[in-house]
CSV table of C-alpha atoms and ligand atoms in Angstrom, one decimal:
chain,number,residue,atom,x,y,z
A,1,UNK,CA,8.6,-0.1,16.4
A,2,UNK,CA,11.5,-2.6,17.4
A,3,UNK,CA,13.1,-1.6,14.5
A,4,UNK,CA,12.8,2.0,15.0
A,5,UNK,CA,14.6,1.3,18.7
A,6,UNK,CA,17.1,-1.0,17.3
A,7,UNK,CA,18.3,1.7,14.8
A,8,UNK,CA,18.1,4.5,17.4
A,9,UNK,CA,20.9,2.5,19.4
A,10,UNK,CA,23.0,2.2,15.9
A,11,UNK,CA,22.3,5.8,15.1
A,12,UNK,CA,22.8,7.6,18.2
A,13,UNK,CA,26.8,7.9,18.7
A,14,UNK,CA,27.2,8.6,14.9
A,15,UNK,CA,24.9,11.4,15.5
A,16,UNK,CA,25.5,13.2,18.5
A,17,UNK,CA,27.7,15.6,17.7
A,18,UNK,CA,25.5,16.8,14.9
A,19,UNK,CA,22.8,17.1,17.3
A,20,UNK,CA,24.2,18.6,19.5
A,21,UNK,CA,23.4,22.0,20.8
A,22,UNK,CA,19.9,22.0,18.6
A,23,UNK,CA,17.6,22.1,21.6
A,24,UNK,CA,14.8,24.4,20.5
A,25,UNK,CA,13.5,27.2,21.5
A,26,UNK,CA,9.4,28.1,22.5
A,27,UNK,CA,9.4,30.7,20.4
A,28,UNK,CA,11.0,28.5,17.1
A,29,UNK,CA,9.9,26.2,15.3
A,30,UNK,CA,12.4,23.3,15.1
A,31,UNK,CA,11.9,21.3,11.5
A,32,UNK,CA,14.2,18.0,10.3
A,33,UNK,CA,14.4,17.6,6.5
A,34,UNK,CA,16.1,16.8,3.5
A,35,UNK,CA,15.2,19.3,1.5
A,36,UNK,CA,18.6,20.8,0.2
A,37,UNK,CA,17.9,21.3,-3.8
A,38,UNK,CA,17.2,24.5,-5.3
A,39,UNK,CA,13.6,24.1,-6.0
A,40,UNK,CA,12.9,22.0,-2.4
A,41,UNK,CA,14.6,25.5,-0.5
A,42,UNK,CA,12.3,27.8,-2.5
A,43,UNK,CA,9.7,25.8,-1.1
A,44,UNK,CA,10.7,25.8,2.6
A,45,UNK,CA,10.8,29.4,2.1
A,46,UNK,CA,7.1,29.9,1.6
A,47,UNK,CA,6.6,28.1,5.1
A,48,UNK,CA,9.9,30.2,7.0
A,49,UNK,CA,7.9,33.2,6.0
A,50,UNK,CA,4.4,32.5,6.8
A,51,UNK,CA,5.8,31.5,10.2
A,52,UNK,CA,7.9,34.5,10.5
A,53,UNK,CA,4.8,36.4,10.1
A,54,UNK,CA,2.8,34.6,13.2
A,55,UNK,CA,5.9,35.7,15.0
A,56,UNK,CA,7.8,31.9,14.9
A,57,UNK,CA,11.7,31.7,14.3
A,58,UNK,CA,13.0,28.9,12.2
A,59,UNK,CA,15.5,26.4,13.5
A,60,UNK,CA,16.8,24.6,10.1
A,61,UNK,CA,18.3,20.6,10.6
A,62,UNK,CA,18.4,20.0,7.0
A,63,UNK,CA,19.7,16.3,6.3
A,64,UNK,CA,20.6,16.0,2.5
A,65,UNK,CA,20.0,12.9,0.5
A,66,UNK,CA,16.6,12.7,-1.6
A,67,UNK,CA,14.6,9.8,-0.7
A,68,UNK,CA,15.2,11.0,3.0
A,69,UNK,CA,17.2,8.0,4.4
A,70,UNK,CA,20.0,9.9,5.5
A,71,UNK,CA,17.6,12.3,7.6
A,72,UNK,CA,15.4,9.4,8.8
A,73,UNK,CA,19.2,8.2,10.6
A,74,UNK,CA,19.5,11.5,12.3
A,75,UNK,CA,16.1,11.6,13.2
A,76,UNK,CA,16.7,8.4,15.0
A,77,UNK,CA,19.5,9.8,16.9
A,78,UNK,CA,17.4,12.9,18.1
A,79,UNK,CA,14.7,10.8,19.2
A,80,UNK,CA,16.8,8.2,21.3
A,81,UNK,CA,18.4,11.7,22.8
A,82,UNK,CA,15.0,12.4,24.0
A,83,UNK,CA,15.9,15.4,21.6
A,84,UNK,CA,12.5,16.4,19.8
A,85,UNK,CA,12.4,18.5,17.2
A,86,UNK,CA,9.2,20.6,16.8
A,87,UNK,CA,8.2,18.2,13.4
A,88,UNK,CA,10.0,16.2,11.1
A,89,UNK,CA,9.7,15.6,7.2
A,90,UNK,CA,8.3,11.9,7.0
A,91,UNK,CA,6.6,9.6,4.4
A,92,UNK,CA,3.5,7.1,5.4
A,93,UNK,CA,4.7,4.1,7.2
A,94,UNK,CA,7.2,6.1,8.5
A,95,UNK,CA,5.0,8.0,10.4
A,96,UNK,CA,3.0,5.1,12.0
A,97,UNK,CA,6.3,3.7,13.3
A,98,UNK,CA,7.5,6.8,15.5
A,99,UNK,CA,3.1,6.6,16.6
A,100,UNK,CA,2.8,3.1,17.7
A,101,UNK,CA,6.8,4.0,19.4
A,102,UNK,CA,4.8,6.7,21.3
A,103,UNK,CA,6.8,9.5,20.7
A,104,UNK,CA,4.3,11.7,18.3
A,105,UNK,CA,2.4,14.7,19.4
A,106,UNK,CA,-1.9,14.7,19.5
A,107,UNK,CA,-2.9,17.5,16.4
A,108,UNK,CA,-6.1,16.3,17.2
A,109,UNK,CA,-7.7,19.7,18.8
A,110,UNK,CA,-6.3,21.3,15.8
A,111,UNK,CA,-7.3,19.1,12.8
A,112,UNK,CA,-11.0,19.4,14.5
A,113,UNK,CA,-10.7,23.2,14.6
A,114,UNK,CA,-9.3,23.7,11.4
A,115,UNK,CA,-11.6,20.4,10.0
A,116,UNK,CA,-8.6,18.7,8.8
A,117,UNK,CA,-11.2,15.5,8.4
A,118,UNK,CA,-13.4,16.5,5.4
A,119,UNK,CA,-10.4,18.3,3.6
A,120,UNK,CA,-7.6,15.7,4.3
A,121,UNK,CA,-8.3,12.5,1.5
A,122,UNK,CA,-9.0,9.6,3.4
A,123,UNK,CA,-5.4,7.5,1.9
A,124,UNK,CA,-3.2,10.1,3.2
A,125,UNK,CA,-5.4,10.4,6.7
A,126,UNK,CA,-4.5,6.7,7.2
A,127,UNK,CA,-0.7,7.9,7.8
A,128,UNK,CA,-1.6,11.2,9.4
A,129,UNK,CA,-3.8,9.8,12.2
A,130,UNK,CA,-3.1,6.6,15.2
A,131,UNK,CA,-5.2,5.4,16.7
A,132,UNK,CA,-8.2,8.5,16.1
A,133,UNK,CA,-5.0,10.6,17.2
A,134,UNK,CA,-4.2,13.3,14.3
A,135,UNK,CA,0.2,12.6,14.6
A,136,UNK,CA,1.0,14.3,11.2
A,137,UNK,CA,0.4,17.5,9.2
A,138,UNK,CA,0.2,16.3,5.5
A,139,UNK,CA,1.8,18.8,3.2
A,140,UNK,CA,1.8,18.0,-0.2
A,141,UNK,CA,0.9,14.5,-2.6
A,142,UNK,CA,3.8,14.1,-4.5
A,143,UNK,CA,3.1,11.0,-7.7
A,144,UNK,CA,6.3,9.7,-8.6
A,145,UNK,CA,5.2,8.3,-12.5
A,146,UNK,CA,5.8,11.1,-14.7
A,147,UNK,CA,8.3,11.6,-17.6
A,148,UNK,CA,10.5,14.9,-17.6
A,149,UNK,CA,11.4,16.0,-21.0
A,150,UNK,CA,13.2,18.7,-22.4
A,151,UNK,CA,11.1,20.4,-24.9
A,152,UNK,CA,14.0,21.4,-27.4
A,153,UNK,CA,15.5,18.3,-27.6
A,154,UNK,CA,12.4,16.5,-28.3
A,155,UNK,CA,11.7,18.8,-31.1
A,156,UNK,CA,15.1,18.3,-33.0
A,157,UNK,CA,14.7,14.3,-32.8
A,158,UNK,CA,11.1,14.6,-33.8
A,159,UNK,CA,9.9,12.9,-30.8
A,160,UNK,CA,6.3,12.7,-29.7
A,161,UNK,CA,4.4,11.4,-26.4
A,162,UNK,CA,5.2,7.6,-25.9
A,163,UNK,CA,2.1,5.7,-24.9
A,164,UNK,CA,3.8,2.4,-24.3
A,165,UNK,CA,6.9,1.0,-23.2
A,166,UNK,CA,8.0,-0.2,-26.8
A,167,UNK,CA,7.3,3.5,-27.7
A,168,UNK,CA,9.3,4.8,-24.9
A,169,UNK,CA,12.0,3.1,-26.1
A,170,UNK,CA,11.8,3.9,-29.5
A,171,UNK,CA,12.1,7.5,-28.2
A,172,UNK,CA,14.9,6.8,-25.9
A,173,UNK,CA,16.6,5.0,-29.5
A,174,UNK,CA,15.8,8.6,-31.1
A,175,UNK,CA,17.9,10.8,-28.6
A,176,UNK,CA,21.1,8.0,-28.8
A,177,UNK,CA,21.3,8.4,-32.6
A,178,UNK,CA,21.1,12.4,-32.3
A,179,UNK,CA,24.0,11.8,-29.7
A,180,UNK,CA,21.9,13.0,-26.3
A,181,UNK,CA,22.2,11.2,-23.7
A,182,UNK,CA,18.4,9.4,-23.2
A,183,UNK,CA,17.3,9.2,-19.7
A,184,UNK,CA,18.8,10.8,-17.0
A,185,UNK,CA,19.6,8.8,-13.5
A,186,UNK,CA,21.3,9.2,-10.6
A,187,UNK,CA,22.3,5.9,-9.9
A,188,UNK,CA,20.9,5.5,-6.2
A,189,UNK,CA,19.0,2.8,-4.6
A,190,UNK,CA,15.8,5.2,-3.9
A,191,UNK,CA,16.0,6.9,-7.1
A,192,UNK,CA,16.3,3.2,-9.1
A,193,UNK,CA,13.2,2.3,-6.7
A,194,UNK,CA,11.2,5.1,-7.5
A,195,UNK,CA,11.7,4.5,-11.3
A,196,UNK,CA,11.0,1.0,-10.9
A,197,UNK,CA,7.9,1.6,-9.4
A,198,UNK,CA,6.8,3.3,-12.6
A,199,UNK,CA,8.0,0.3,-14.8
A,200,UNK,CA,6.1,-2.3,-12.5
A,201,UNK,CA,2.5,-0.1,-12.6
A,202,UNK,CA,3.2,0.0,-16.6
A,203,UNK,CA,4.4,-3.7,-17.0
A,204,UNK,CA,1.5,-5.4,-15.2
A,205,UNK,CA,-1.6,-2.5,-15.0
A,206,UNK,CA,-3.0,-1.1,-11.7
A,207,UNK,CA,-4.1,-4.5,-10.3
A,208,UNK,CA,-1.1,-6.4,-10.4
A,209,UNK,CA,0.9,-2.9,-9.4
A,210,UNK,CA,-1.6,-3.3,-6.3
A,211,UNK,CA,-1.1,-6.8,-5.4
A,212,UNK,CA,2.6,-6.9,-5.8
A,213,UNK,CA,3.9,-3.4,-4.1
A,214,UNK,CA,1.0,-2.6,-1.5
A,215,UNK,CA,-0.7,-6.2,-0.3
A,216,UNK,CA,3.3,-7.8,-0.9
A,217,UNK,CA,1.4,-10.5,-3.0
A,218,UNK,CA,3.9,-13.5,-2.7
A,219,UNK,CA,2.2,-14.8,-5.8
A,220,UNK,CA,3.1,-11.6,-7.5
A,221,UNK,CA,5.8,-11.2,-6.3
A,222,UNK,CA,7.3,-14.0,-8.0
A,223,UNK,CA,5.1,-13.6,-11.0
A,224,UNK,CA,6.4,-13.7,-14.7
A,225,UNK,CA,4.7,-10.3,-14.6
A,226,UNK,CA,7.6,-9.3,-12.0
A,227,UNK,CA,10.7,-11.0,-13.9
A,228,UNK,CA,9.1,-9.3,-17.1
A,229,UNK,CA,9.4,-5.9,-15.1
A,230,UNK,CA,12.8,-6.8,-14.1
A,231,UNK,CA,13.3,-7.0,-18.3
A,232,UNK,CA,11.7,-3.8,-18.7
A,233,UNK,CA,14.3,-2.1,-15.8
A,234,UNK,CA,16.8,-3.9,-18.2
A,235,UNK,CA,15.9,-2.5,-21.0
A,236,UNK,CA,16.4,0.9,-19.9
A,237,UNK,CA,20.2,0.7,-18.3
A,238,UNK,CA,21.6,1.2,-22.0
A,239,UNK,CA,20.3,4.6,-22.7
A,240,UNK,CA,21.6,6.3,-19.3
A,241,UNK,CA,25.6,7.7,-19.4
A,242,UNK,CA,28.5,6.0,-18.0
A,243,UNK,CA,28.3,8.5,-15.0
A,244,UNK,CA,25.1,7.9,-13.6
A,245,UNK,CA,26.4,5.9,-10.3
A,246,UNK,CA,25.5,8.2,-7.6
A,247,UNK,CA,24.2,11.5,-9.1
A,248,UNK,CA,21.8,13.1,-7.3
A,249,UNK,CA,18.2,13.0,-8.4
A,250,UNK,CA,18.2,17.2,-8.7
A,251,UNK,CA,21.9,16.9,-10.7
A,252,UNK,CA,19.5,14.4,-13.4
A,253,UNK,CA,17.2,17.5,-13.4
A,254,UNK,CA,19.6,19.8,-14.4
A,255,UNK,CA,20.7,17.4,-17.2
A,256,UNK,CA,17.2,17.7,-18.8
A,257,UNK,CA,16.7,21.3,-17.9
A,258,UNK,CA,20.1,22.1,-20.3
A,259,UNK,CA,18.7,19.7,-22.5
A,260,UNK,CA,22.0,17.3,-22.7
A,261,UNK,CA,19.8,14.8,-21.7
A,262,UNK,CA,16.1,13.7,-22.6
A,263,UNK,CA,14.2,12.9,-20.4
A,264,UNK,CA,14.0,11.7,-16.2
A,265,UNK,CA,11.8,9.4,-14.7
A,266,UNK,CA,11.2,10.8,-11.6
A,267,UNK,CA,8.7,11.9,-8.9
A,268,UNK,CA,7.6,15.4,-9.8
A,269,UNK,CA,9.7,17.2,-7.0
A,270,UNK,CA,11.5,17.5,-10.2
A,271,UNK,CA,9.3,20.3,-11.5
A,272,UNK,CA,10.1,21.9,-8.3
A,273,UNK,CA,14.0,22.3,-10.5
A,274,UNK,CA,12.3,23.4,-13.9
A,275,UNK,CA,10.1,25.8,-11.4
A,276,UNK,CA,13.3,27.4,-9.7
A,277,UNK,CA,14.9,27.7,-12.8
A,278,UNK,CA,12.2,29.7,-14.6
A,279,UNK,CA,11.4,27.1,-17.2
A,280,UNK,CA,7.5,26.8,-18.5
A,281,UNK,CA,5.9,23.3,-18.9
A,282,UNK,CA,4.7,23.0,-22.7
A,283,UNK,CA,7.7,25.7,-23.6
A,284,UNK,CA,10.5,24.2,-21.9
A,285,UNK,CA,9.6,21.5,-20.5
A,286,UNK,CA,7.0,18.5,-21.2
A,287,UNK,CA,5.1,16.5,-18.3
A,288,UNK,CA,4.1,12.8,-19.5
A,289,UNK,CA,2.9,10.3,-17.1
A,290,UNK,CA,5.1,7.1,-17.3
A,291,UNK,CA,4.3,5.0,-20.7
A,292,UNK,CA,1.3,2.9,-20.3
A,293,UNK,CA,0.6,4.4,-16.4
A,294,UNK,CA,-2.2,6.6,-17.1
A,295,UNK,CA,-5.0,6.8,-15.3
A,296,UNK,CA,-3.2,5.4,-12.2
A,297,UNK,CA,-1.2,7.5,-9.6
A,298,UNK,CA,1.2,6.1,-7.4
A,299,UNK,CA,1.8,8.8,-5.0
A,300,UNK,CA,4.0,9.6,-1.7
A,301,UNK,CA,3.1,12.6,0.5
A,302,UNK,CA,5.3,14.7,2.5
A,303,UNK,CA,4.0,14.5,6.2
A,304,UNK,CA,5.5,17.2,9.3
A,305,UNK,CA,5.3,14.1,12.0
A,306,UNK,CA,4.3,16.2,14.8
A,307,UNK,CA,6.7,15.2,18.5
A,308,UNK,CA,5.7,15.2,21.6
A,309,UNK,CA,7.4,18.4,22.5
A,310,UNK,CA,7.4,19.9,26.1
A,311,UNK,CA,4.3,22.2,26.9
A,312,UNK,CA,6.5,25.4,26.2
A,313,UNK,CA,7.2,24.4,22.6
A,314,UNK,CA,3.5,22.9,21.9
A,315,UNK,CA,2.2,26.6,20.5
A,316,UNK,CA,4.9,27.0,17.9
A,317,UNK,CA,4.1,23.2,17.2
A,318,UNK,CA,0.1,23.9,16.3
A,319,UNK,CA,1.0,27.6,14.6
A,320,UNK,CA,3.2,25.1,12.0
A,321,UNK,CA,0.6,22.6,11.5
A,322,UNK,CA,-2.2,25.4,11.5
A,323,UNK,CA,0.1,26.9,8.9
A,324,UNK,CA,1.1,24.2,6.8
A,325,UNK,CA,-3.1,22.6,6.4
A,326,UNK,CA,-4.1,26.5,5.5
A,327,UNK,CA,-5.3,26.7,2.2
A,328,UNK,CA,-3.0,29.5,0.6
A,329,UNK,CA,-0.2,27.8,2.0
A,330,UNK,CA,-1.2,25.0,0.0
A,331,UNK,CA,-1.7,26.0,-2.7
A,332,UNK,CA,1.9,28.5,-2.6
A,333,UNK,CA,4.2,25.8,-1.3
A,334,UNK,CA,2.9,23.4,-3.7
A,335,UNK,CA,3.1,25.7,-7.2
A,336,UNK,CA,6.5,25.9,-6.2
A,337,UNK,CA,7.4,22.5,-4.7
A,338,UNK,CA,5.9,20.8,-7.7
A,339,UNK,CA,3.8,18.7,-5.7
A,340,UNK,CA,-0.1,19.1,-5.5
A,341,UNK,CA,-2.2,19.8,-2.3
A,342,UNK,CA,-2.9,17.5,0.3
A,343,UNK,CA,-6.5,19.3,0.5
A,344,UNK,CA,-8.9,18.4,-1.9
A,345,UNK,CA,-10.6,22.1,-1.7
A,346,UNK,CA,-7.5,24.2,-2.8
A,347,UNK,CA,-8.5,25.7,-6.2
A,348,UNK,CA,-5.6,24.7,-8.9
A,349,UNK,CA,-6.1,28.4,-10.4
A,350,UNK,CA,-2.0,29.0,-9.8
A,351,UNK,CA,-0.7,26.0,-10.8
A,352,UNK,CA,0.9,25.6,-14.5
A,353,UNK,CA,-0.1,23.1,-17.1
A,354,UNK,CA,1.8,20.0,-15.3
A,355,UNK,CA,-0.1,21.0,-11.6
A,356,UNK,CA,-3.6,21.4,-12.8
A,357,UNK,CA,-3.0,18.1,-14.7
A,358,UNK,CA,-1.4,16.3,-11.3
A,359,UNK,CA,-4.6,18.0,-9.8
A,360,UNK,CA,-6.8,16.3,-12.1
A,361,UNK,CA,-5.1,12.9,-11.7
A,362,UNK,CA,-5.2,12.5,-8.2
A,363,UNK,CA,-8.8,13.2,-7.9
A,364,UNK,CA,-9.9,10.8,-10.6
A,365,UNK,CA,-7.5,7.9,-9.3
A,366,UNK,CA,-8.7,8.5,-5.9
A,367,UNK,CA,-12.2,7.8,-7.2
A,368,UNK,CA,-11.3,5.0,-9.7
A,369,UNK,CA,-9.5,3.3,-6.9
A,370,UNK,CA,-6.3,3.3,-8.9
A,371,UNK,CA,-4.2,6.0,-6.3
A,372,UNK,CA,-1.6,3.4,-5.1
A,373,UNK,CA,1.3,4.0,-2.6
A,374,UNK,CA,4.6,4.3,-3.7
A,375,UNK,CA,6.8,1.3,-2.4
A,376,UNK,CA,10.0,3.5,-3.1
A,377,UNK,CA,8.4,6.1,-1.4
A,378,UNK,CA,7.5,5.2,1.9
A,379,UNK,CA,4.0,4.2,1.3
A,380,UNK,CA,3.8,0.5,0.1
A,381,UNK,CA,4.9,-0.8,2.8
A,382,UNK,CA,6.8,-0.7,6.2
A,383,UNK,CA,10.6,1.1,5.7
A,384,UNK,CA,12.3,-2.4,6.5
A,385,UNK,CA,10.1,-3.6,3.4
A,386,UNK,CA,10.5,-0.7,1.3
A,387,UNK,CA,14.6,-0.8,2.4
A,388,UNK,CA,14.8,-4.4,1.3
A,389,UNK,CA,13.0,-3.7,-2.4
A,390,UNK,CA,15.5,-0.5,-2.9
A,391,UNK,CA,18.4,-2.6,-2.2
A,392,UNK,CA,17.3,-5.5,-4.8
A,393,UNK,CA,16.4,-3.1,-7.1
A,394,UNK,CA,20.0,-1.1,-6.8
A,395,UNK,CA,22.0,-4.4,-6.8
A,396,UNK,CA,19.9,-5.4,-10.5
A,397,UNK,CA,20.7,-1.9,-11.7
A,398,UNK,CA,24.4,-2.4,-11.0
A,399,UNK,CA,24.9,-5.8,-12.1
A,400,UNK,CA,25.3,-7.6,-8.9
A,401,UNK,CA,22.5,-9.5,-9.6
A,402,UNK,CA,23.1,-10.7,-13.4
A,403,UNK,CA,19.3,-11.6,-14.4
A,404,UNK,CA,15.8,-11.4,-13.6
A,405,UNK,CA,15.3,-14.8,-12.6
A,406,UNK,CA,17.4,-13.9,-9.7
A,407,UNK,CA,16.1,-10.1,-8.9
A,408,UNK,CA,12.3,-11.7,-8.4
A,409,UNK,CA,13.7,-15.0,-6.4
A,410,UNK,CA,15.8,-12.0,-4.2
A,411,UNK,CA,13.5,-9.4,-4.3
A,412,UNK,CA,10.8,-12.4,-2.3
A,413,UNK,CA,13.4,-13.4,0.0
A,414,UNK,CA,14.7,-10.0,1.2
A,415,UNK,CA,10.5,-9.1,1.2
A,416,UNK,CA,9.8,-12.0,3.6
A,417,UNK,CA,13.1,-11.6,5.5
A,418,UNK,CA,12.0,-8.0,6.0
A,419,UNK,CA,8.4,-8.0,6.8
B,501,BGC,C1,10.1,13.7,-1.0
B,501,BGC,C2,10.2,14.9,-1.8
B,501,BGC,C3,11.6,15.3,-2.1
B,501,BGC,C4,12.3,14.1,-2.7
B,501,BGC,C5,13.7,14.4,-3.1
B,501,BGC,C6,11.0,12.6,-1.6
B,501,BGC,O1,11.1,11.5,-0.8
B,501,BGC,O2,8.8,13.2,-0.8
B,501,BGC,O3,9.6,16.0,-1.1
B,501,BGC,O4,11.6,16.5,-2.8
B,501,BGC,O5,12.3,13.0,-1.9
B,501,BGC,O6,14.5,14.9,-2.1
């Protein structure tokens, strides 16, 4: 919370002009976001219409930057301008920081009506609901360790599923001797993170992912395990191009979706690209879960944080949340977002190959105990936690920090500064 009013101050005068002038109307629906790519628009789209149907107008504030930083700064500004939008896109600990600062709606009369309790899986109700208060619409579960691969170009190098690291790189040494460029990044802190957070589930297995990016383990932390995953993250920096500093994650997409590049290790928003741009998994396209990662899903979940709006707006507010929970909406945002439901009693009859298998995964992690949150993501930990990791990460990436000695001795440092 004190960090959420110490930004606001920071935020607000770079902010205000933007903000200005959005005051919303009853009749609108007001929504924050930074979802800007092609497939994330198509997406919004299902929800404009279903709420142009119930009669609600859409107010856009669309914030681009993947990984939602960017938006989470102007969100900051609206807020201290006691300037609320109707909802806001927001991951986990996110949400509980804008609850406990006592600025979030009550869903509550809703969620019971609509029985938000017995359809809503319990690890994503622990960020939707404060304090017995429902605070947050959960849209989607998003799992951020998958492989992207282009279908082609793994047929002309010969390539075939990698089951482990070692294999993964063999693969990767496949496309560099056909002359594609391997593995597709955009070189930003959040992107790194989220790959990272792949490579430290498939370097030390679910319990050590567990320990070390959810409990912040100090033992783990600082584990050989961790320097080892540090070597892995290593490992991979040959096999991106020389102009991977600060691509976006959707312009990686596109690299794999012409097929001048392998393959991207990303969250699968990135089938939301393949999606827009009419390309079939098992055709086009191949969905692998990161070498040595399956069976475990670490997952983020795009939540509408629900504000305390005035009484006037409160009806557009419930129609969205009513909206986004229904079942069909789930299932249609979600075929198209590239994400999976957020309801565990949406049938997965429309989703492709890649959906029905995200579908599958989720459910038997969640029962296995092996769903974790994504540190990256938003739901290790706290952001100021989660902000420290990206930057250690980032700085390793782009040789600031020269070995992984000194990433693990950083990455505890910035941890325990942070938390
Ligand atoms: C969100 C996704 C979004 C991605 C890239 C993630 O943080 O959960 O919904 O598509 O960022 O913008």
């Amino acid at each position: 919370m004190r960090t959420i009013v110490k930004a606001v101050a920071g935020a607000l005068l770079a902010s205000t002009a933007m903000v200005a002038g959005a005051s919303a109307q009853t009749k609108e629906v007001q929504m924050l976001h930074w979802w800007t790519s092609g497939g994330e628009a198509a997406a919004l789209n299902v929800l404009k219409q279903d709420l142009a149907k119930e009669g609600y107008g859409w107010k856009d504030v669309p914030v681009a930057g993947g990984g939602g930083d960017a938006a989470m700064t102007a969100l900051k500004a609206m807020v201290a301008a006691g300037n609320y939008p109707t909802a806001s896109q927001m991951l986990g600990y996110t949400v509980l920081d804008y609850a406990a600062a006592g600025v979030m709606g009550d869903l509550t009369e809703t969620a019971k009506k609509e029985g938000w309790d017995k359809s809503v899986p319990a690890p994503l109700q622990k960020f939707a609901v404060y304090k017995g208060k429902w605070v947050a619409a959960p849209v989607n579960v998003h799992s951020v360790n998958w492989l992207w691969i282009n279908k082609a170009v793994m047929d002309k190098i010969g390539g075939t599923q990698p089951k482990t690291f070692d294999e993964f790189i063999a693969l990767l040494d496949k496309a560099k001797a056909a002359g594609v460029i391997p593995l597709a990044l955009g070189g930003q802190n959040w992107q790194e993170a989220t790959m990272f957070d792949s490579i430290v589930l498939s370097t030390g297995g679910p319990e050590f992912y567990k320990k070390a990016m959810n409990d912040l383990d100090e033992s783990a932390l600082k584990s050989d395990t961790m320097k080892k995953s540090f070597d892995n993250l290593a490992k991979l920096k040959p096999y991106v191009d020389p102009n991977f500093s600060g691509r976006d994650w959707n312009l990686a997409t596109a690299m794999v979706i012409k097929g001048d590049a392998l393959v991207q290790v990303m969250g699968d928003w990135a089938k939301g690209e393949f999606v827009a741009a009419k390309k079939q998994p098992g055709t086009d396209y191949l969905c692998y879960r990161f070498p040595g990662t399956d069976g475990s899903v670490i997952y983020n979940s795009d939540m509408f944080g629900m504000f305390n709006v005035p009484a006037d707006r409160k009806a557009a507010q419930v129609a969205l949340a009513t909206a986004t929970l229904s079942k069909s909406f789930q299932s249609a945002f979600n075929v198209v977002k590239g994400s999976v439901p957020a309801r565990t009693d949406v049938p997965d009859t429309d989703f492709d190959a890649c959906g029905k298998k995200g579908i599958a995964d989720l459910k038997a992690a969640n029962e296995k105990g092996t769903l974790f949150g994504s540190l990256a993501q938003g739901y290790g930990a706290p952001p100021a936690v989660a902000n420290a990791y990206k930057d250690v990460v980032t700085k390793f990436v782009h040789d600031q920090i020269k070995t992984s000695d000194e990433a693990v001795k950083q990455l505890v440092a910035a941890i325990n500064d942070a938390k």
